[in-house]
Coordinates of C-alpha atoms in Angstrom, one line a residue:
M6 CA 20.4 33.7 37.8
S7 CA 19.5 34.7 34.3
I8 CA 15.9 34.5 33.0
Q9 CA 15.4 33.7 29.3
V10 CA 12.1 35.1 27.8
S11 CA 10.8 33.8 24.6
P12 CA 8.0 35.4 22.5
A13 CA 5.7 32.5 23.4
N14 CA 6.0 33.5 27.1
L15 CA 5.0 37.1 26.4
E16 CA 1.3 38.1 26.7
F17 CA 0.2 41.1 24.6
S18 CA -3.2 42.7 25.2
K19 CA -5.2 42.9 22.0
P20 CA -6.0 46.4 20.9
V21 CA -9.5 47.4 21.3
S22 CA -11.1 48.2 17.9
S23 CA -12.8 51.5 17.3
A24 CA -16.1 49.7 16.7
A25 CA -15.8 47.7 20.0
Q26 CA -15.0 51.1 21.8
A27 CA -18.0 52.8 20.3
R28 CA -20.3 49.9 21.4
A29 CA -18.8 50.1 25.0
T30 CA -19.3 53.8 25.1
Y31 CA -22.9 53.5 23.9
L32 CA -23.7 50.9 26.5
T33 CA -22.3 53.2 29.2
K34 CA -24.5 56.0 28.0
L35 CA -27.6 53.7 28.0
L36 CA -26.8 52.8 31.6
D37 CA -26.5 56.4 32.6
L38 CA -29.8 57.3 31.0
A39 CA -31.4 54.3 32.6
Q40 CA -30.2 55.3 36.1
S41 CA -31.1 59.0 35.6
T42 CA -34.8 58.2 35.5
V43 CA -34.6 56.9 39.1
T44 CA -35.2 59.7 41.6
E45 CA -35.8 57.9 44.7
T46 CA -33.8 55.6 47.0
S47 CA -35.9 52.6 48.1
E48 CA -35.8 48.8 48.8
L49 CA -35.1 48.4 45.1
Q50 CA -31.8 50.2 45.2
A51 CA -29.8 47.0 45.9
L52 CA -31.5 45.2 43.0
R53 CA -30.7 48.2 40.8
D54 CA -27.1 48.4 41.8
H55 CA -26.6 44.7 41.3
A56 CA -28.0 45.0 37.8
A57 CA -25.8 47.9 37.0
L58 CA -22.8 45.9 37.9
R59 CA -23.9 43.1 35.5
V60 CA -24.3 45.7 32.7
Q61 CA -20.8 47.1 33.3
E62 CA -19.4 43.5 33.1
Q63 CA -20.8 43.1 29.6
T64 CA -20.4 44.5 26.1
F65 CA -23.0 45.8 23.7
P66 CA -24.0 42.9 21.3
S67 CA -22.6 42.8 17.8
T68 CA -23.0 40.4 14.9
R69 CA -19.8 38.5 16.1
D70 CA -21.9 37.2 19.0
E71 CA -23.6 33.9 18.2
E72 CA -26.9 34.9 19.6
W73 CA -26.9 38.2 17.5
R74 CA -25.1 37.1 14.3
F75 CA -28.2 37.8 12.2
T76 CA -29.4 40.9 13.9
D77 CA -27.2 44.1 13.5
L78 CA -27.7 46.8 16.1
S79 CA -25.4 49.3 14.1
D80 CA -28.4 51.5 13.2
L81 CA -29.4 51.8 17.0
L82 CA -25.7 52.9 17.8
A83 CA -26.1 55.9 15.5
V84 CA -29.2 57.1 17.6
E85 CA -28.5 59.7 20.2
L86 CA -30.9 58.9 22.9
A87 CA -32.3 60.9 25.8
A88 CA -34.1 59.9 28.9
A89 CA -37.8 59.3 28.7
E90 CA -40.1 61.8 30.5
R91 CA -43.6 61.8 31.7
S92 CA -46.1 62.9 29.1
A93 CA -49.8 63.9 29.4
V94 CA -52.1 61.8 27.2
T95 CA -55.8 62.2 26.9
P96 CA -58.2 59.3 26.9
D97 CA -59.2 60.1 23.5
A98 CA -55.7 59.6 22.2
I99 CA -55.6 56.0 23.3
A100 CA -59.3 55.3 22.7
R101 CA -58.6 53.1 19.5
F102 CA -56.5 50.8 21.6
V103 CA -58.8 50.3 24.5
L104 CA -60.2 46.7 24.6
P105 CA -63.7 46.3 25.9
D106 CA -64.4 44.0 28.8
T107 CA -60.9 44.1 30.3
A108 CA -59.2 45.7 33.2
R109 CA -56.8 48.3 31.9
L110 CA -53.4 49.3 33.4
V111 CA -51.7 52.1 31.4
F112 CA -48.1 53.2 31.3
V113 CA -46.9 56.2 29.3
N114 CA -43.2 56.2 28.3
G115 CA -42.7 53.7 31.1
F116 CA -44.5 55.9 33.8
Y117 CA -47.7 54.7 35.5
A118 CA -50.8 56.7 34.3
P119 CA -53.6 56.0 36.8
E120 CA -56.0 58.6 35.2
L121 CA -56.1 56.4 32.0
S122 CA -56.3 53.0 33.8
D123 CA -59.5 51.2 34.5
L124 CA -59.4 48.8 37.5
G125 CA -62.9 48.6 38.5
A126 CA -64.9 45.4 39.4
L127 CA -61.9 43.2 40.0
P128 CA -62.1 40.3 42.4
A129 CA -61.0 41.1 46.0
R130 CA -57.9 38.7 46.0
L131 CA -56.7 40.0 42.6
T132 CA -54.0 42.7 42.8
V133 CA -53.6 45.0 39.7
G134 CA -51.6 48.1 39.8
N135 CA -48.0 49.4 39.9
L136 CA -45.2 48.4 42.2
S137 CA -46.8 50.3 45.1
S138 CA -49.5 47.8 45.1
A139 CA -47.0 45.0 45.9
S140 CA -45.8 44.0 49.3
D141 CA -42.1 44.0 50.2
Q142 CA -42.2 40.2 50.5
Q143 CA -43.7 39.9 47.0
L144 CA -41.1 42.2 45.5
Q145 CA -38.2 40.4 47.2
T146 CA -39.6 36.9 46.1
Y147 CA -40.3 37.8 42.5
L148 CA -38.9 41.0 41.1
G149 CA -35.7 40.5 39.2
Q150 CA -35.5 37.0 40.3
Q151 CA -35.9 35.1 37.0
S152 CA -33.2 33.1 35.5
G153 CA -31.5 35.1 32.8
A154 CA -31.7 38.3 34.7
E155 CA -28.0 39.0 34.0
E156 CA -28.5 39.3 30.2
V157 CA -27.4 42.8 29.2
F158 CA -30.7 44.4 28.2
T159 CA -32.6 42.7 31.0
A160 CA -30.0 43.9 33.5
L161 CA -30.2 47.4 31.9
N162 CA -33.9 47.6 32.4
T163 CA -33.5 46.4 36.1
A164 CA -30.8 49.1 36.7
G165 CA -33.2 51.9 35.8
L166 CA -36.3 50.2 37.5
S167 CA -38.6 52.7 39.2
D168 CA -41.9 51.3 38.5
A169 CA -43.7 48.5 36.8
G170 CA -47.1 46.9 36.1
F171 CA -48.0 44.4 38.8
V172 CA -50.6 41.6 38.6
F173 CA -50.9 39.1 41.4
A174 CA -53.7 36.4 41.6
A175 CA -54.0 34.7 45.0
K176 CA -54.3 31.0 45.6
N177 CA -57.3 29.3 44.0
L178 CA -58.5 32.4 42.2
V179 CA -59.9 32.1 38.8
V180 CA -60.1 35.5 37.0
D181 CA -62.5 35.7 34.1
R182 CA -61.9 39.2 33.1
P183 CA -58.7 39.9 31.0
I184 CA -56.0 42.2 32.1
H185 CA -54.8 44.8 29.6
L186 CA -51.3 46.1 30.2
L187 CA -51.1 49.0 27.8
F188 CA -47.6 50.5 27.4
V189 CA -47.8 53.8 25.4
S190 CA -45.0 55.7 23.7
T191 CA -45.4 59.3 23.0
A192 CA -41.9 60.1 22.1
S193 CA -41.3 63.3 20.0
Q194 CA -37.5 62.8 20.1
P195 CA -35.2 59.8 20.4
V196 CA -35.6 58.6 24.0
L197 CA -35.0 55.3 25.9
I198 CA -38.2 53.8 27.3
Q199 CA -38.0 50.8 29.6
P200 CA -41.4 49.2 30.4
R201 CA -41.7 46.5 33.0
C202 CA -44.4 44.1 34.3
L203 CA -44.5 41.3 36.9
V204 CA -47.3 38.8 36.8
V205 CA -47.7 36.1 39.5
A206 CA -50.2 33.3 39.7
E207 CA -50.4 31.5 42.9
P208 CA -51.4 27.7 43.2
N209 CA -54.6 26.7 41.3
S210 CA -55.2 30.3 40.0
S211 CA -56.0 31.3 36.4
L212 CA -55.9 34.7 34.6
T213 CA -55.6 36.2 31.1
V214 CA -53.0 38.9 30.5
I215 CA -52.6 41.1 27.4
E216 CA -49.3 43.0 27.1
D217 CA -49.7 45.6 24.5
H218 CA -46.9 47.9 23.2
I219 CA -48.1 50.9 21.0
S220 CA -47.1 54.2 19.8
L221 CA -49.0 57.5 19.3
G222 CA -46.4 58.8 16.8
E223 CA -43.8 57.7 14.2
S224 CA -40.6 59.1 15.8
V225 CA -37.5 57.2 16.7
Y226 CA -37.2 55.7 20.1
F227 CA -35.7 52.7 21.8
T228 CA -38.1 50.5 24.0
N229 CA -36.3 48.0 26.2
S230 CA -39.1 46.0 27.9
V231 CA -39.1 43.1 30.4
A232 CA -42.0 40.9 31.6
E233 CA -41.5 38.5 34.4
I234 CA -44.2 35.8 34.7
W235 CA -44.4 33.3 37.7
L236 CA -46.8 30.2 37.6
A237 CA -47.0 28.3 41.0
D238 CA -48.2 24.7 41.1
N239 CA -51.3 24.0 39.0
A240 CA -51.7 27.6 37.8
Q241 CA -52.6 28.7 34.4
I242 CA -51.8 32.0 32.5
T243 CA -53.0 32.9 29.1
H244 CA -50.5 35.7 28.0
T245 CA -50.9 37.6 24.6
R246 CA -48.1 40.0 23.7
I247 CA -48.6 42.5 21.0
Q248 CA -45.8 44.8 19.7
R249 CA -46.9 47.6 17.2
D250 CA -44.4 50.3 17.7
S251 CA -43.4 53.2 15.5
Q252 CA -42.1 52.0 12.2
S253 CA -38.9 54.1 13.0
A254 CA -38.5 52.6 16.5
F255 CA -36.2 50.0 18.0
H256 CA -37.7 47.4 20.3
I257 CA -35.9 44.7 22.3
G258 CA -38.3 42.7 24.6
K259 CA -37.8 40.0 27.1
T260 CA -40.4 37.5 28.4
A261 CA -39.2 35.2 31.1
V262 CA -41.7 32.6 32.4
S263 CA -41.1 30.2 35.4
Q264 CA -43.4 27.2 35.4
A265 CA -43.9 25.1 38.6
R266 CA -45.5 21.6 38.9
S267 CA -48.6 21.0 36.6
S268 CA -48.7 24.6 35.6
R269 CA -49.9 25.7 32.1
Y270 CA -48.7 28.7 30.1
I271 CA -50.2 29.7 26.8
G272 CA -48.3 32.5 25.2
T273 CA -49.2 34.3 21.9
A274 CA -46.8 36.9 20.6
V275 CA -47.7 39.1 17.6
S276 CA -45.2 41.6 16.2
F277 CA -46.1 44.3 13.5
G278 CA -44.0 47.4 14.2
A279 CA -40.7 48.7 14.7
R280 CA -37.6 49.4 12.4
L281 CA -35.8 46.6 14.3
S282 CA -37.5 44.4 16.9
R283 CA -36.4 41.4 18.9
H284 CA -38.3 39.3 21.3
N285 CA -36.4 37.1 23.8
L286 CA -38.7 34.4 25.1
N287 CA -37.4 32.1 27.9
I288 CA -39.3 29.4 29.6
Y289 CA -37.9 27.8 32.7
Q290 CA -39.6 24.6 34.0
T291 CA -39.2 24.2 37.8
G292 CA -41.6 21.2 38.3
E293 CA -42.9 18.1 36.7
Q294 CA -45.9 17.8 34.3
T295 CA -45.8 21.3 33.0
E296 CA -47.6 22.3 29.8
T297 CA -46.3 25.1 27.4
V298 CA -48.0 26.4 24.3
L299 CA -46.2 29.1 22.3
N300 CA -47.8 30.7 19.2
G301 CA -46.0 33.5 17.3
L302 CA -46.5 35.7 14.4
T303 CA -44.2 38.2 12.8
V304 CA -45.3 40.5 10.0
L305 CA -42.6 42.6 8.3
K306 CA -42.5 44.9 5.4
G307 CA -40.2 47.6 3.8
E308 CA -36.7 47.2 5.4
Q309 CA -37.9 46.0 8.9
V310 CA -36.0 43.5 10.8
G311 CA -37.8 41.1 13.1
D312 CA -36.0 38.7 15.4
T313 CA -37.5 36.1 17.7
H314 CA -35.2 34.1 20.0
S315 CA -36.9 31.5 22.2
S316 CA -35.4 29.1 24.9
I317 CA -37.4 26.4 26.4
A318 CA -35.6 24.6 29.3
L319 CA -37.5 21.5 30.2
S320 CA -35.5 20.3 33.2
K321 CA -38.2 18.1 34.9
P322 CA -40.0 14.8 33.7
Y323 CA -43.3 14.6 32.0
G324 CA -43.2 18.2 30.5
T325 CA -45.1 19.1 27.2
S326 CA -44.4 21.9 25.0
R327 CA -45.7 23.0 21.6
Q328 CA -44.4 25.9 19.7
V329 CA -45.5 27.3 16.2
H330 CA -44.0 30.5 15.0
K331 CA -44.9 32.0 11.6
C332 CA -43.3 34.9 9.7
I333 CA -44.9 36.9 6.9
I334 CA -42.2 39.0 5.1
D335 CA -42.6 41.5 2.2
D336 CA -40.4 44.0 0.4
R337 CA -36.8 43.8 1.6
A338 CA -37.6 42.9 5.2
H339 CA -35.6 40.5 7.1
G340 CA -37.0 37.8 9.6
I341 CA -35.0 35.8 12.1
F342 CA -36.1 32.9 14.2
N343 CA -33.9 30.9 16.6
G344 CA -35.8 28.5 18.8
K345 CA -34.0 26.2 21.3
V346 CA -35.4 23.4 23.4
F347 CA -33.2 21.9 26.1
V348 CA -34.0 18.3 27.4
P349 CA -31.4 17.3 30.1
K350 CA -31.1 13.8 31.3
A351 CA -33.5 14.3 34.2
A352 CA -36.4 15.3 31.9
Q353 CA -37.4 11.9 30.9
L354 CA -40.8 11.4 29.1
T355 CA -40.8 14.9 27.7
D356 CA -42.9 15.7 24.7
A357 CA -41.7 18.7 22.7
G358 CA -42.6 20.0 19.3
Q359 CA -41.4 23.1 17.5
L360 CA -42.2 24.5 14.0
N361 CA -41.3 27.7 12.2
R362 CA -43.0 28.5 9.0
T363 CA -42.3 31.5 6.8
L364 CA -44.2 33.1 3.9
L365 CA -42.0 35.3 1.7
L366 CA -44.1 37.7 -0.5
S367 CA -41.3 39.4 -2.2
P368 CA -38.1 38.2 -4.2
K369 CA -36.1 40.5 -1.9
A370 CA -37.5 39.2 1.4
R371 CA -35.2 37.3 3.6
V372 CA -35.4 34.9 6.6
D373 CA -32.8 33.1 8.8
T374 CA -34.3 30.2 10.7
K375 CA -32.7 27.9 13.2
P376 CA -34.8 25.6 15.1
Q377 CA -32.6 23.7 17.7
L378 CA -33.1 20.6 20.0
E379 CA -30.5 19.7 22.5
I380 CA -31.6 16.4 24.1
V381 CA -29.7 14.3 26.7
A382 CA -32.6 12.2 28.0
D383 CA -33.3 9.0 26.1
N384 CA -36.9 8.5 26.7
V385 CA -38.6 11.5 25.0
K386 CA -40.7 12.5 22.0
C387 CA -39.3 15.6 20.4
T388 CA -39.7 17.1 17.0
H389 CA -38.7 20.3 15.2
G390 CA -38.8 21.8 11.7
A391 CA -38.8 24.7 9.5
T392 CA -40.5 25.6 6.1
V393 CA -40.1 28.5 3.8
G394 CA -42.2 29.2 0.8
Q395 CA -44.2 31.7 -1.3
L396 CA -47.9 32.0 -2.2
E397 CA -49.0 29.2 -4.5
T398 CA -49.9 30.2 -8.0
D399 CA -52.4 27.3 -8.2
E400 CA -54.1 28.6 -5.1
L401 CA -54.1 32.2 -6.5
F402 CA -55.5 30.9 -9.8
Y403 CA -58.2 28.9 -8.2
L404 CA -59.6 31.9 -6.3
Q405 CA -59.5 34.2 -9.2
S406 CA -61.3 31.5 -11.2
R407 CA -64.1 31.9 -8.7
G408 CA -64.4 35.6 -9.3
I409 CA -62.0 36.9 -6.6
D410 CA -59.6 39.6 -8.0
A411 CA -55.8 39.0 -7.7
S412 CA -55.3 41.5 -4.8
S413 CA -58.1 40.0 -2.7
A414 CA -57.0 36.5 -3.4
R415 CA -53.5 37.4 -2.2
K416 CA -55.0 39.0 0.9
L417 CA -57.1 36.0 1.5
L418 CA -54.2 33.5 1.4
V419 CA -51.9 35.7 3.6
Y420 CA -54.9 35.9 6.2
A421 CA -55.4 32.1 6.1
F422 CA -51.7 31.6 6.7
A423 CA -51.8 33.8 9.8
Y424 CA -55.1 32.7 11.1
E425 CA -53.6 29.6 13.0
I426 CA -51.9 32.1 15.1
L427 CA -54.5 34.9 15.4
S428 CA -57.2 32.5 16.3
Q429 CA -55.4 31.7 19.6
I430 CA -55.9 35.3 20.8
P431 CA -58.6 35.0 23.5
L432 CA -60.2 38.4 23.0
E433 CA -62.4 38.8 19.9
S434 CA -62.1 42.6 19.6
L435 CA -58.2 42.3 19.6
R436 CA -58.4 39.5 17.0
Q437 CA -60.5 41.9 14.8
T438 CA -58.1 44.7 15.3
L439 CA -55.1 42.6 14.3
T440 CA -56.7 41.1 11.5
S441 CA -57.5 44.6 10.0
Q442 CA -54.0 45.5 10.5
L443 CA -52.7 42.5 8.8

């Protein structure tokens, strides 16, 4: 019997490009660095091993990927990174970042620093500390269990997981004192830093959390952070995320929020620093009648790149979400906003609104904005929109006609644009600090 083979029946493997090979090699090096920081074998080992497998199955993102087409990580590929190490930091070095009237949990280069933390006078049923403060049952239930844990940078963080900030509010507990999670970078050479935090609010509990990423220098480093937030039935969390890294740094952050029935999540994200930053914000609704409020502000200058990717999955009926994200872009900086809202057929009577507003302060400034609604349900109220503009000459002229010089008038209008977001920050001292920085 003879077999005829036509060209159409032949399968040829496509050659791997040098760029793709370079990305694969770099991702392997990142995984090796992440795993090198783990020095002990514990109950977390199975979680780490599973995450490492997820990393090995994926590729390092490029602009050919739809989710990354506006964000080019080529500059990061050129950085030779080392593993982060413990570093001694004095209280005076972080004094300007300390927020009064808060409980403070400090991590330096991803390592817990109890000598810099202040956890006094907390309610008895509130747990604040590192992972050693959590029970095995709590870790098995919550740590690394959010949807989207297989995403490449999230899995990379989990593969090197050795410690994390841990906040647990017991049932029916209302915590009045804000909890400040301060993640400090002291890198003097290019290193990989992987902060992590886990926040859990049990039924009918309420708390305020401030996640703050800062730098004590201006060196190059790569921060890959993950925050997992769980809200049980009728719980409320007010979460403020501040990113003010070195202007030479790279920062990729993930916030994953799970909301059970009648829970309320109020999130405010403010980004100032980093040469390139990206915040992936994912909201997962697991029960009816949830309320989600998202406020965002990205301030860019020079040649910075700032990317916000949000995804709100409203899978149950009677959910409400409101999102307002603002960008202020100067010089040759580049802002990106991609906001998705998913409303499947089961999520009837959903009310969702999304708005992105951008202020361009320079002719060279650039923004790519893409608000998205994917709606299958037929009884909903959903809106989205985007605006891009510059400072109004009429408004500048009016302020100058009242005796305000041109520079002050410009600053006043920029502040007025940002105030809608900054005013949502619950702590007055932090609002003043960010206003001064703006």
